[in-house]
Short mmCIF file of C-alpha atoms in Angstrom, two decimals:
data_model
loop_
_atom_site.label_atom_id
_atom_site.label_comp_id
_atom_site.label_asym_id
_atom_site.label_seq_id
_atom_site.Cartn_x
_atom_site.Cartn_y
_atom_site.Cartn_z
CA ASN A 1 24.76 9.92 19.51
CA LYS A 2 24.23 10.13 23.00
CA ILE A 3 23.98 6.45 23.40
CA PHE A 4 27.54 6.03 21.17
CA LYS A 5 28.83 9.07 23.87
CA ARG A 6 27.73 6.93 26.70
CA ILE A 7 29.84 3.77 25.61
CA HIS A 8 32.59 5.76 24.56
CA ASP A 9 33.20 7.14 27.94
CA GLU A 10 32.44 3.95 29.48
CA ASN A 11 35.23 2.29 27.68
CA THR A 12 37.61 4.95 28.35
CA VAL A 13 37.11 4.68 32.39
CA MET A 14 36.47 1.24 32.54
CA THR A 15 35.30 1.41 35.89
CA ASP A 16 33.28 -1.11 37.59
CA GLY A 17 30.14 -2.37 35.64
CA TYR A 18 31.06 -0.97 32.26
CA ARG A 19 30.28 -4.22 30.71
CA CYS A 20 26.90 -4.12 31.85
CA VAL A 21 26.29 -0.50 30.35
CA TRP A 22 27.95 -1.40 27.45
CA LYS A 23 25.30 -4.35 27.33
CA ILE A 24 22.27 -1.67 28.18
CA CYS A 25 23.75 0.79 25.31
CA PHE A 26 23.26 -1.48 23.12
CA GLN A 27 19.89 -2.71 24.19
CA GLU A 28 18.95 0.67 23.64
CA LEU A 29 20.67 1.00 20.32
CA LEU A 30 18.68 -1.48 18.70
CA LEU A 31 15.53 -0.57 20.39
CA THR A 32 15.57 2.46 18.50
CA ILE A 33 16.64 0.76 15.17
CA MET A 34 13.88 -1.38 15.55
CA ARG A 35 11.71 1.74 16.56
CA GLU A 36 12.74 3.92 13.33
CA SER A 37 12.50 0.93 11.17
CA GLN A 38 8.76 0.76 12.49
CA LEU A 39 7.92 4.31 11.83
CA ALA A 40 9.43 4.13 8.06
CA SER A 41 6.83 1.39 7.47
CA SER A 42 4.22 2.91 9.47
CA PRO A 43 0.77 3.60 7.50
CA ARG A 44 1.95 7.53 7.85
CA SER A 45 4.89 6.55 5.68
CA HIS A 46 2.54 4.66 3.53
CA SER A 47 0.11 7.36 3.45
CA ARG A 48 2.95 9.59 2.24
CA LYS A 49 4.07 7.19 -0.83
CA THR A 50 0.53 6.93 -1.98
CA LEU A 51 0.34 10.61 -2.05
CA ASN A 52 3.37 11.09 -3.91
CA GLN A 53 1.86 8.54 -6.40
CA ASN A 54 -1.28 10.72 -6.51
CA HIS A 55 0.83 13.87 -7.29
CA ILE A 56 2.84 12.10 -10.16
CA GLN A 57 -0.68 10.75 -11.37
CA ARG A 58 -2.03 14.13 -11.45
CA VAL A 59 1.26 15.54 -13.05
CA CYS A 60 1.00 12.45 -16.09
CA MET A 61 -2.43 13.28 -16.51
CA PHE A 62 -1.80 17.09 -17.02
CA LEU A 63 1.25 16.27 -19.41
CA GLU A 64 -1.23 13.84 -21.50
CA ALA A 65 -3.50 16.87 -21.88
CA ASN A 66 -1.40 19.56 -22.55
CA TYR A 67 1.78 17.79 -24.02
CA HIS A 68 1.51 20.60 -26.87
CA GLN A 69 2.46 23.34 -24.50
CA PRO A 70 5.93 24.53 -23.89
CA ILE A 71 6.45 22.59 -20.07
CA GLU A 72 9.34 23.22 -17.56
CA VAL A 73 10.22 20.62 -14.72
CA SER A 74 9.65 23.36 -12.21
CA GLN A 75 6.13 23.84 -12.99
CA MET A 76 5.42 19.80 -12.95
CA ALA A 77 7.21 20.04 -9.47
CA SER A 78 4.84 22.77 -7.92
CA LEU A 79 2.06 21.10 -9.65
CA ALA A 80 3.73 17.53 -7.41
CA GLN A 81 4.14 20.23 -4.19
CA MET A 82 7.46 19.09 -4.41
CA SER A 83 10.66 20.44 -4.52
CA ARG A 84 12.83 19.70 -8.14
CA SER A 85 15.34 17.29 -6.73
CA ARG A 86 12.81 14.96 -4.83
CA PHE A 87 9.91 15.47 -7.74
CA HIS A 88 12.96 14.01 -10.47
CA ILE A 89 13.36 11.27 -8.04
CA GLN A 90 9.95 10.34 -7.21
CA PHE A 91 8.55 10.70 -11.26
CA GLN A 92 11.46 8.62 -12.50
CA ALA A 93 10.43 5.96 -9.77
CA HIS A 94 6.58 5.86 -10.43
CA THR A 95 6.96 5.62 -14.29
CA GLY A 96 10.70 4.40 -15.12
CA LYS A 97 11.24 7.47 -17.01
CA THR A 98 12.43 11.08 -16.33
CA MET A 99 9.67 13.86 -16.83
CA LEU A 100 11.48 15.21 -20.32
CA GLN A 101 11.68 10.94 -21.50
CA TYR A 102 7.82 10.68 -20.55
CA LEU A 103 6.75 14.04 -22.31
CA ASN A 104 8.76 13.30 -25.59
CA ASP A 105 7.43 10.08 -25.76
CA LEU A 106 3.67 11.86 -25.92
CA ARG A 107 4.81 14.19 -28.33
CA ILE A 108 6.19 11.64 -30.28
CA GLN A 109 2.85 9.25 -30.48
CA ALA A 110 0.93 12.15 -31.02
CA ALA A 111 3.30 13.22 -34.13
CA ALA A 112 3.39 9.83 -35.82
CA LYS A 113 -0.23 9.16 -35.25
CA LEU A 114 -0.28 13.14 -37.21
CA LEU A 115 1.99 12.09 -40.19
CA LYS A 116 -0.12 9.14 -40.92
CA ALA A 117 -3.58 10.34 -40.56
CA THR A 118 -2.55 14.02 -42.07
CA GLU A 119 -0.88 15.75 -44.78
CA LEU A 120 0.30 18.81 -42.66
CA THR A 121 3.63 19.75 -42.91
CA THR A 122 6.50 18.04 -40.64
CA GLU A 123 6.73 21.74 -39.40
CA GLU A 124 3.41 22.15 -38.07
CA ILE A 125 3.09 18.53 -36.85
CA GLY A 126 5.90 19.40 -34.60
CA ARG A 127 4.66 22.53 -33.63
CA GLN A 128 1.42 21.23 -32.89
CA CYS A 129 3.23 18.37 -31.06
CA GLY A 130 4.80 20.53 -28.84
CA PHE A 131 8.18 20.77 -29.76
CA PRO A 132 10.73 24.28 -29.40
CA SER A 133 12.05 23.65 -33.15
CA THR A 134 11.53 21.85 -36.34
CA SER A 135 15.27 20.39 -35.40
CA ASN A 136 14.30 19.44 -32.08
CA PHE A 137 11.67 17.44 -34.07
CA TYR A 138 13.53 15.76 -36.39
CA ARG A 139 16.30 14.77 -34.00
CA THR A 140 14.38 13.51 -30.94
CA LEU A 141 12.35 11.47 -33.49
CA ARG A 142 15.47 10.02 -35.28
CA ILE A 143 16.80 9.21 -31.21
CA ALA A 144 13.74 7.67 -29.97
CA LEU A 145 12.48 5.87 -33.02
CA GLY A 146 15.01 5.60 -35.33
CA THR A 147 13.54 7.41 -38.09
CA THR A 148 12.28 10.48 -39.90
CA PRO A 149 8.89 12.27 -40.31
CA ASN A 150 9.15 11.32 -43.92
CA GLU A 151 10.02 7.69 -43.25
CA ILE A 152 6.76 7.34 -41.16
CA ARG A 153 5.06 9.02 -43.43
CA GLY A 154 5.92 6.13 -46.20
CA ARG A 155 5.40 3.24 -43.90
CA SER A 156 2.95 0.64 -43.59
CA HIS A 157 -0.07 0.52 -41.40
CA ASN A 158 1.94 -1.59 -39.12
CA HIS A 159 2.18 0.53 -36.11
CA GLU A 160 4.62 -1.42 -33.82
CA TRP A 161 6.94 0.35 -34.65
CA LEU A 162 5.55 3.48 -32.93
CA GLN A 163 6.65 2.61 -29.83
CA PRO A 164 9.71 4.84 -28.51
CA ARG A 165 12.58 2.72 -27.76
CA VAL A 166 13.69 2.29 -23.93
CA TYR A 167 15.95 4.52 -23.21
#
């Protein structure tokens, strides 16, 4: 800001040597930009990125272990030691999905396995996998896999279809 003001002032007054002052100001500006870009790529910045990745990995491990429980984004942001908005950005950058997409994928995988391997009702499976209601379970399964729980139960042992769709 000070550099721009000095350039402006010199341009307004145009006293002898104003062009030299411009050159000096522009050199100062370039130096400031170079220093700022070096700070952004410094080891400190790298360690911050690593720290963010570690926090997101901790959240992913928590989700994988607790997908069957009710989980709020605010809880996971706290676990990652980030604000809610920063958490959204960092989680998606790290996983390629929103936290809710990631959580639903975990729940869908578990539900599909239970549907094939057990005789539990779809309501019990949905509840065990953390879906808030049976209708939410059906809707999420339909959106992610394009099928219903009963269709999953009736399919062959080919598990390629268990992979959720790309959002």
